[in-house]
XYZ file of C-alpha atoms in Angstrom:
558
model
C -5.542 22.525 -0.393
C -7.383 19.946 -2.483
C -6.289 16.335 -2.229
C -3.455 15.462 -4.541
C -1.696 12.330 -5.602
C 0.739 11.172 -2.936
C 3.181 9.771 -5.450
C 6.004 11.808 -3.893
C 7.684 12.445 -7.221
C 9.709 15.625 -7.118
C 9.729 18.298 -9.776
C 12.032 17.408 -12.629
C 12.556 20.998 -13.651
C 14.453 21.878 -10.454
C 18.199 21.810 -10.296
C 19.651 19.094 -8.086
C 20.180 20.286 -4.564
C 23.555 18.627 -4.446
C 24.498 19.436 -8.061
C 27.204 21.742 -9.340
C 24.790 24.597 -9.981
C 23.550 24.593 -6.390
C 25.361 26.810 -3.911
C 26.506 25.254 -0.678
C 24.208 26.451 2.115
C 25.622 27.958 5.251
C 23.914 28.243 8.579
C 23.414 31.857 9.605
C 25.961 32.822 12.265
C 24.608 35.026 15.005
C 26.353 37.111 17.600
C 25.970 34.409 20.145
C 26.127 30.717 19.247
C 23.652 29.886 22.002
C 20.937 31.676 20.040
C 21.379 29.345 17.055
C 19.558 26.147 16.571
C 21.444 23.119 17.884
C 21.291 21.356 14.537
C 22.705 24.365 12.716
C 25.543 24.512 15.205
C 26.353 20.869 14.500
C 26.090 21.510 10.754
C 28.614 24.338 10.943
C 30.888 22.139 12.991
C 30.667 18.919 10.990
C 30.022 19.652 7.313
C 29.323 23.340 6.616
C 32.430 24.821 8.185
C 35.404 26.325 6.382
C 37.578 23.363 7.363
C 35.505 20.966 5.312
C 33.767 17.788 6.405
C 34.655 16.600 9.886
C 33.445 13.002 9.692
C 32.635 11.106 12.861
C 30.430 8.053 13.204
C 29.732 9.113 16.763
C 28.333 12.393 15.456
C 25.844 10.506 13.276
C 24.786 8.422 16.270
C 24.475 11.567 18.415
C 22.279 13.315 15.826
C 20.102 10.221 15.547
C 19.837 9.744 19.284
C 19.382 13.393 20.295
C 17.849 15.329 17.437
C 15.728 12.669 15.692
C 14.719 9.954 18.154
C 15.064 12.318 21.118
C 12.753 14.832 19.440
C 10.200 12.050 18.706
C 10.894 12.087 14.962
C 9.650 15.667 14.649
C 9.257 16.810 11.040
C 10.892 20.119 11.933
C 14.162 18.390 12.856
C 14.173 16.283 9.689
C 13.315 19.303 7.564
C 16.156 21.276 9.114
C 18.605 18.474 8.368
C 17.289 18.299 4.812
C 17.659 22.066 4.362
C 21.256 21.876 5.563
C 21.998 19.037 3.107
C 22.746 16.511 5.816
C 22.344 13.671 3.341
C 24.297 15.123 0.399
C 27.266 16.638 2.203
C 27.681 14.310 5.165
C 25.840 10.977 5.112
C 26.156 9.915 1.484
C 29.671 11.169 0.750
C 31.033 9.272 3.719
C 28.954 6.188 2.936
C 30.629 5.979 -0.474
C 34.099 6.157 1.047
C 33.430 3.623 3.840
C 33.538 -0.139 3.566
C 30.155 -1.827 3.971
C 31.286 -3.787 7.002
C 32.234 -0.539 8.789
C 29.012 1.356 8.097
C 26.916 1.514 11.269
C 23.199 0.807 11.465
C 22.622 4.368 12.667
C 24.321 5.634 9.511
C 22.079 3.537 7.242
C 18.952 4.405 9.206
C 19.816 8.100 8.953
C 20.082 7.769 5.173
C 16.650 6.107 5.044
C 15.076 8.795 7.220
C 16.454 11.544 5.004
C 15.326 9.672 1.876
C 11.804 9.422 3.282
C 11.833 13.117 4.142
C 12.854 13.948 0.580
C 10.046 11.719 -0.682
C 7.476 13.537 1.433
C 8.781 16.908 0.240
C 8.706 15.771 -3.400
C 12.450 16.104 -4.070
C 13.377 12.432 -4.156
C 14.628 12.706 -7.755
C 17.767 14.567 -6.684
C 18.585 11.706 -4.328
C 18.398 9.068 -7.072
C 20.761 11.213 -9.154
C 23.264 11.267 -6.282
C 22.975 7.463 -5.896
C 24.020 6.660 -9.445
C 25.953 3.530 -10.388
C 26.352 0.583 -8.033
C 26.156 2.714 -4.907
C 22.393 2.366 -4.605
C 22.682 -1.408 -5.035
C 25.072 -1.516 -2.079
C 22.700 0.498 0.054
C 19.688 -1.558 -0.985
C 21.403 -4.847 -0.133
C 22.329 -3.417 3.263
C 18.718 -2.359 3.838
C 17.533 -5.881 2.953
C 19.989 -7.443 5.438
C 18.986 -4.942 8.101
C 15.302 -5.655 7.475
C 15.864 -9.393 7.888
C 17.520 -8.690 11.228
C 14.592 -6.528 12.353
C 12.032 -9.176 11.400
C 13.933 -12.066 12.970
C 15.030 -10.481 16.259
C 12.541 -7.648 16.765
C 15.192 -5.576 18.534
C 16.011 -1.889 18.153
C 18.447 -0.976 15.424
C 20.454 2.225 15.077
C 18.734 3.753 18.166
C 15.362 3.266 16.410
C 12.786 0.927 17.927
C 11.697 -2.110 15.918
C 8.256 -0.764 14.943
C 9.674 2.562 13.810
C 12.393 0.758 11.853
C 9.712 -1.253 10.047
C 7.873 1.942 9.138
C 11.064 3.594 7.880
C 11.946 0.596 5.693
C 8.424 0.278 4.249
C 8.294 4.004 3.452
C 11.701 3.708 1.763
C 10.461 0.770 -0.324
C 7.410 2.820 -1.361
C 9.728 5.591 -2.534
C 11.861 3.079 -4.439
C 9.001 1.291 -6.186
C 7.547 4.662 -7.101
C 10.728 5.508 -9.021
C 11.220 2.461 -11.227
C 11.998 4.708 -14.180
C 15.438 5.239 -12.610
C 17.699 2.442 -13.838
C 19.737 1.799 -10.702
C 16.604 1.812 -8.538
C 14.788 -0.530 -10.907
C 17.710 -2.979 -11.036
C 17.824 -3.303 -7.261
C 14.080 -3.376 -6.611
C 12.988 -5.857 -9.246
C 14.841 -8.662 -7.449
C 12.216 -8.389 -4.688
C 9.324 -9.061 -7.096
C 10.805 -11.735 -9.359
C 9.513 -15.200 -10.215
C 11.311 -16.461 -7.094
C 8.264 -15.318 -5.088
C 6.325 -18.323 -6.358
C 8.674 -20.623 -4.469
C 6.951 -19.412 -1.292
C 3.440 -20.337 -2.449
C 1.515 -23.219 -0.844
C 3.108 -26.684 -1.042
C 0.220 -27.984 -3.170
C 1.284 -25.451 -5.844
C -2.123 -25.651 -7.503
C -2.111 -21.956 -8.320
C 1.439 -22.091 -9.700
C 0.734 -25.102 -11.904
C -2.380 -23.392 -13.243
C -0.270 -20.398 -14.247
C 2.323 -22.677 -15.844
C -0.422 -24.328 -17.885
C -1.659 -20.953 -19.012
C 1.852 -19.589 -19.733
C 4.206 -22.524 -20.515
C 7.232 -20.252 -20.914
C 7.076 -19.439 -17.202
C 7.967 -23.056 -16.383
C 11.239 -22.648 -18.287
C 11.987 -19.430 -16.431
C 11.309 -21.148 -13.094
C 13.704 -24.001 -13.902
C 16.392 -21.506 -14.882
C 15.791 -19.550 -11.681
C 16.434 -22.625 -9.530
C 19.944 -22.774 -10.954
C 20.556 -19.110 -10.099
C 18.354 -18.287 -7.082
C 17.609 -14.657 -6.268
C 19.387 -13.299 -3.198
C 16.558 -10.976 -2.097
C 13.550 -12.959 -3.319
C 12.524 -13.941 0.216
C 12.181 -10.414 1.628
C 8.594 -9.721 0.527
C 7.241 -13.080 1.847
C 9.015 -12.358 5.149
C 7.450 -8.893 5.285
C 4.026 -10.391 4.549
C 4.339 -12.918 7.370
C 5.485 -10.164 9.729
C 2.532 -8.023 8.635
C 0.096 -10.860 9.404
C 1.700 -11.369 12.824
C 1.413 -7.629 13.505
C -2.214 -7.661 12.393
C -3.180 -10.327 14.945
C -0.674 -9.523 17.695
C -3.280 -7.778 19.844
C -1.224 -4.574 19.989
C -3.697 -1.753 20.669
C -1.284 1.059 19.821
C -2.427 3.305 16.984
C 1.172 3.307 15.699
C 0.877 -0.428 15.053
C -2.236 0.088 12.945
C -0.536 2.995 11.180
C 2.290 0.657 10.171
C -0.178 -1.946 8.874
C -1.923 0.763 6.844
C 1.394 1.942 5.415
C 2.280 -1.644 4.479
C -1.029 -1.990 2.639
C -0.023 1.130 0.710
C 3.176 -0.646 -0.338
C 1.150 -3.628 -1.572
C -1.191 -1.300 -3.492
C 1.829 0.288 -5.190
C 3.214 -3.124 -6.115
C -0.149 -4.152 -7.568
C -0.528 -0.896 -9.480
C 2.426 -1.409 -11.821
C 2.799 -4.219 -14.329
C 6.511 -4.602 -13.673
C 5.958 -5.456 -10.002
C 2.458 -6.924 -10.170
C 3.366 -9.824 -12.463
C 4.428 -12.271 -9.731
C 3.314 -10.451 -6.573
C -0.403 -10.825 -7.272
C -0.441 -14.615 -7.064
C 1.516 -14.495 -3.794
C -1.038 -12.150 -2.214
C -3.890 -14.395 -3.345
C -2.186 -17.461 -1.868
C -1.357 -15.712 1.423
C -5.019 -14.583 1.634
C -4.017 -11.067 2.665
C -7.450 -9.621 1.917
C -9.237 -12.335 3.922
C -6.924 -11.909 6.901
C -7.309 -8.134 6.870
C -11.082 -8.456 6.791
C -11.259 -10.692 9.876
C -8.743 -8.667 11.888
C -9.814 -6.622 14.883
C -8.523 -3.423 13.331
C -10.863 -3.807 10.343
C -13.886 -3.469 12.647
C -12.453 -0.592 14.716
C -14.134 2.833 14.690
C -10.985 4.959 14.880
C -10.110 7.283 12.004
C -6.875 5.422 11.326
C -8.923 2.199 11.147
C -11.166 3.868 8.547
C -8.076 4.580 6.481
C -7.009 0.981 6.940
C -10.347 -0.220 5.529
C -10.074 2.232 2.645
C -6.587 0.959 1.796
C -7.798 -2.659 1.956
C -10.600 -1.725 -0.455
C -8.024 -0.169 -2.793
C -5.905 -3.312 -2.571
C -8.928 -5.497 -3.390
C -9.576 -3.426 -6.497
C -5.932 -3.784 -7.543
C -5.727 -7.541 -6.938
C -8.785 -8.315 -9.065
C -8.166 -5.679 -11.733
C -9.040 -6.637 -15.326
C -5.554 -7.242 -16.706
C -3.428 -10.234 -17.636
C -0.750 -10.321 -14.954
C 1.891 -11.954 -17.157
C 1.335 -10.431 -20.592
C 0.064 -7.091 -19.305
C -2.774 -6.978 -21.847
C -6.075 -5.469 -20.670
C -9.104 -7.745 -20.490
C -12.346 -6.910 -22.194
C -15.631 -7.269 -20.363
C -16.274 -10.606 -22.100
C -12.804 -11.916 -21.206
C -13.210 -10.922 -17.562
C -16.552 -12.723 -17.327
C -15.126 -15.746 -19.128
C -12.287 -15.930 -16.592
C -14.792 -15.946 -13.746
C -16.987 -18.588 -15.423
C -13.974 -20.795 -16.095
C -12.848 -20.560 -12.478
C -16.298 -21.498 -11.155
C -16.576 -24.343 -13.671
C -13.265 -25.764 -12.440
C -14.654 -25.706 -8.887
C -17.789 -27.553 -10.032
C -15.784 -30.212 -11.893
C -13.508 -30.792 -8.903
C -16.458 -30.926 -6.509
C -18.299 -33.505 -8.634
C -15.136 -35.567 -9.088
C -14.226 -35.793 -5.392
C -17.610 -35.355 -3.643
C -20.260 -36.515 -6.159
C -22.940 -37.087 -3.521
C -22.292 -34.301 -1.036
C -21.796 -31.552 -3.640
C -24.103 -32.750 -6.397
C -26.251 -29.622 -6.044
C -23.176 -27.391 -6.330
C -21.947 -29.201 -9.437
C -25.325 -28.838 -11.159
C -25.980 -25.211 -10.163
C -25.637 -22.336 -12.576
C -22.436 -20.339 -12.557
C -24.328 -17.120 -11.879
C -25.963 -18.518 -8.740
C -22.618 -19.654 -7.284
C -21.401 -16.068 -7.457
C -23.799 -15.343 -4.585
C -21.946 -15.802 -1.285
C -25.009 -17.153 0.543
C -25.699 -19.792 -2.134
C -22.088 -20.964 -2.309
C -21.802 -21.158 1.485
C -25.016 -23.185 1.673
C -23.660 -25.752 -0.802
C -20.312 -26.058 0.994
C -21.984 -26.587 4.371
C -22.690 -30.167 3.209
C -18.999 -31.025 3.760
C -17.383 -31.708 7.097
C -14.192 -29.910 8.146
C -11.762 -32.400 6.630
C -13.709 -32.546 3.356
C -13.860 -28.760 3.147
C -10.110 -28.467 3.662
C -9.502 -31.175 1.067
C -11.606 -29.363 -1.529
C -9.870 -26.088 -0.675
C -6.464 -27.661 -1.241
C -7.549 -29.076 -4.604
C -8.615 -25.641 -5.901
C -5.606 -23.790 -4.496
C -7.030 -22.220 -1.322
C -4.550 -22.288 1.547
C -5.842 -24.051 4.645
C -2.684 -24.142 6.765
C -1.853 -20.954 8.622
C 1.425 -19.176 7.917
C 2.008 -18.417 11.607
C 1.508 -20.179 14.946
C -1.982 -20.250 16.409
C -1.031 -17.783 19.122
C -0.540 -15.142 16.428
C -3.752 -15.943 14.574
C -6.958 -16.222 16.529
C -8.787 -17.773 13.583
C -7.512 -21.353 13.567
C -9.314 -24.429 14.837
C -6.611 -27.071 14.947
C -2.870 -26.744 15.127
C -1.584 -25.125 11.958
C -4.996 -25.209 10.201
C -7.493 -22.422 9.598
C -10.955 -22.746 11.070
C -14.049 -23.704 9.118
C -15.552 -20.212 9.034
C -12.370 -18.684 7.662
C -12.084 -21.333 4.926
C -15.693 -20.701 3.905
C -14.959 -16.971 3.721
C -11.925 -17.755 1.559
C -14.148 -19.693 -0.862
C -16.590 -16.774 -1.017
C -13.777 -14.271 -1.634
C -12.297 -16.391 -4.407
C -15.523 -17.087 -6.337
C -17.697 -14.030 -5.749
C -18.963 -12.099 -8.789
C -16.948 -8.927 -9.208
C -18.056 -5.882 -11.184
C -16.301 -5.444 -14.499
C -14.753 -2.198 -15.657
C -17.917 -1.397 -17.598
C -20.048 -2.010 -14.495
C -17.845 0.298 -12.414
C -18.055 3.058 -15.014
C -21.867 2.812 -15.141
C -22.174 3.213 -11.370
C -19.899 6.260 -11.100
C -21.902 9.399 -10.395
C -20.520 12.612 -11.914
C -21.960 14.565 -8.977
C -20.434 14.332 -5.486
C -22.633 12.900 -2.754
C -22.957 14.164 0.797
C -20.836 11.275 2.071
C -18.029 12.234 -0.320
C -18.188 15.967 0.462
C -17.672 15.348 4.170
C -15.626 12.146 4.075
C -12.343 11.818 5.932
C -10.422 11.936 2.650
C -11.647 15.509 2.135
C -11.754 16.760 5.720
C -8.373 15.348 6.766
C -6.399 16.386 3.682
C -5.017 19.537 5.279
C -3.562 17.430 8.116
C -2.029 14.837 5.783
C 1.578 16.042 5.953
C 1.494 16.852 9.670
C 3.080 14.073 11.667
C 2.197 14.002 15.325
C 5.030 13.688 17.809
C 5.327 10.177 19.173
C 7.918 7.767 20.452
C 7.252 5.698 17.313
C 7.434 7.198 13.856
C 4.404 6.704 11.609
C 4.115 8.080 8.106
C 0.764 9.465 6.910
C -1.394 7.553 4.444
C -3.973 9.065 2.113
C -6.207 6.515 0.331
C -6.228 8.191 -3.079
C -4.750 6.994 -6.403
C -1.171 7.833 -7.282
C -0.146 9.248 -10.623
C 2.940 7.139 -11.143
C 4.718 6.875 -14.479
C 3.332 3.361 -15.020
C -0.297 2.275 -15.292
C -1.961 -1.087 -15.742
C -4.224 -0.122 -18.640
C -5.590 2.974 -20.331
C -8.724 2.639 -18.213
C -6.556 2.530 -15.093
C -4.941 5.824 -16.091
C -8.278 7.475 -16.847
C -9.828 6.138 -13.633
C -7.005 7.499 -11.464
C -7.182 10.924 -13.120
C -10.971 11.022 -12.843
C -10.922 10.038 -9.162
C -8.408 12.759 -8.300
C -10.348 15.340 -10.317
C -13.583 14.243 -8.620
C -12.014 14.660 -5.177
C -10.632 18.073 -6.115
C -14.051 19.249 -7.303
C -15.669 17.871 -4.144
C -13.159 19.793 -2.059
C -13.995 23.039 -3.855
C -17.746 22.440 -3.473
C -17.298 21.700 0.223
C -15.381 24.958 0.713
C -18.192 26.892 -0.993
C -20.780 25.192 1.238
C -18.764 25.998 4.357
C -18.438 29.622 3.270
C -22.192 29.910 2.647
C -23.100 28.241 5.963
C -20.657 30.488 7.804
C -22.364 33.589 6.392
C -25.893 32.250 6.894
C -25.367 31.013 10.480
C -28.431 28.716 10.675
C -29.935 28.223 14.139
C -31.853 25.348 15.735
C -35.210 27.008 15.024
C -34.805 26.818 11.251
C -33.868 30.476 10.872
C -30.713 32.252 9.761
C -28.829 34.659 12.010
C -26.114 35.620 9.553
C -25.791 38.775 7.484
C -26.320 36.977 4.154
C -29.942 35.768 3.979
C -29.721 33.928 0.660
C -31.742 30.877 1.760
C -35.259 29.897 2.710
C -36.497 26.911 4.726
C -37.838 23.936 2.735
C -41.081 22.584 4.198
C -41.537 19.518 1.969
C -39.848 17.530 -0.751
C -41.431 14.918 -3.039
C -40.078 12.712 -5.815
C -42.772 12.655 -8.496
C -41.220 10.566 -11.271
C -38.711 7.691 -11.244
C -38.378 5.709 -14.443
C -37.043 2.176 -14.808
C -33.352 1.725 -15.645
C -32.222 0.912 -19.143
C -31.347 -2.689 -20.033
C -28.009 -3.608 -18.446
C -28.022 -0.658 -16.018
C -29.032 -0.276 -12.369
C -29.586 3.464 -11.970
C -32.962 4.897 -12.958
C -33.047 6.259 -16.497
C -34.720 9.421 -15.202
């Protein structure tokens, strides 16, 4: 199948699986109960039998321990539970009738696993319908509390190991933030991405004050928020710190990298919607997530999952620096995007001349265009010693103190302070020249290249939904755009659609090439041993005419 958007949004035309129009499924009874699947036997005993629902918290724990964790989170077990309406008829009905203090962690984790399975099958909409009213808010608050416990203690929860529990929670958050059109989901989720996130930005608060100067009304909102602090506003910063610790923990397991890749997918989703991007973007810039990912060991790994990690980081970089006003949501023109970059570089030059007039005189007098070159900017900053470089970084809003102890980050020089090389890279990342939307459109080729035809995105698509059995659950990640209901700008919508269409066409072309090669059967001698001899060897190839590009373009005009 060609690659498709992994938005996980179920068909709206289908009747709800737990609705009135749906018939209650029954497991097929055979002549001998030993011939039936164990899960179907439990379903007949606990919630599909004629005697009604036979609720038991121990039964939930036994299913989790034996048929989910014991079967290494096999998709077949989760799909069987989904088919037998384990969530609708057993988990959720009893969650509504049970006090929050009495609901076990295994019960909540089972709900999250079934929600993630529905998301992967594309039927998550029926679940949001079942969770109408304040019920979803209760569950979401419980998930937040459970996540805090996982991050603080690192112990197993509900028979699920800590790494698997992180993956389950992150996948659940992806499903939630992909369904913000549902009112109860939006009400619960937006508390995680509110203005309260800016309270966790660097103590110098240079970035925050710059935003307040640009949007004075935000200062009033921040003062009002201090009087009524958000209860869940600290979850995303805690997840970010845990992600950084995981990134530099030295864990060589592929499941650890798979979790980091899945978390990057969550950040991409948050950056891809105006409702969630508004305050998250500045937090990611301050935490230097892109810089930390780029210097991590996983970023330089040759494994396939590491390639996906790099692709997701590239997607996140495109989202973070997208041409849109984060607060107002208005798209930026090409002139406005360039003006924003020039203004940022000019502020660096003014600050450098004010604090270091002798050391950075050349930087202050250089052209803005030249400072967009990483080599030129690094050469100018080399004139400062370590303390001066950190001082300048603090004045322009670049974090120099690490978020975690030095044992977790192998990139610091002194206690609690990033090393010189990392700070220089942070300067380069902040002030590099980025292509505008118009530049990106000019460089897009309508024809697929050889690297695209045989890239991992195309070749691994058929294996996307197949989860390998492992002691730790890891959800698949496909680095392609998602067709959510919300888009940043009209160009963002067109770009996502074009990219998916381009990948689909490349997939079809690749299948045609494979079919032709299979019939031709070329050998090492340059001949063809197949039955279809519709090809001839090419002895030479010459390019006879290459004309100069048009003004403002890079590709040859002919």
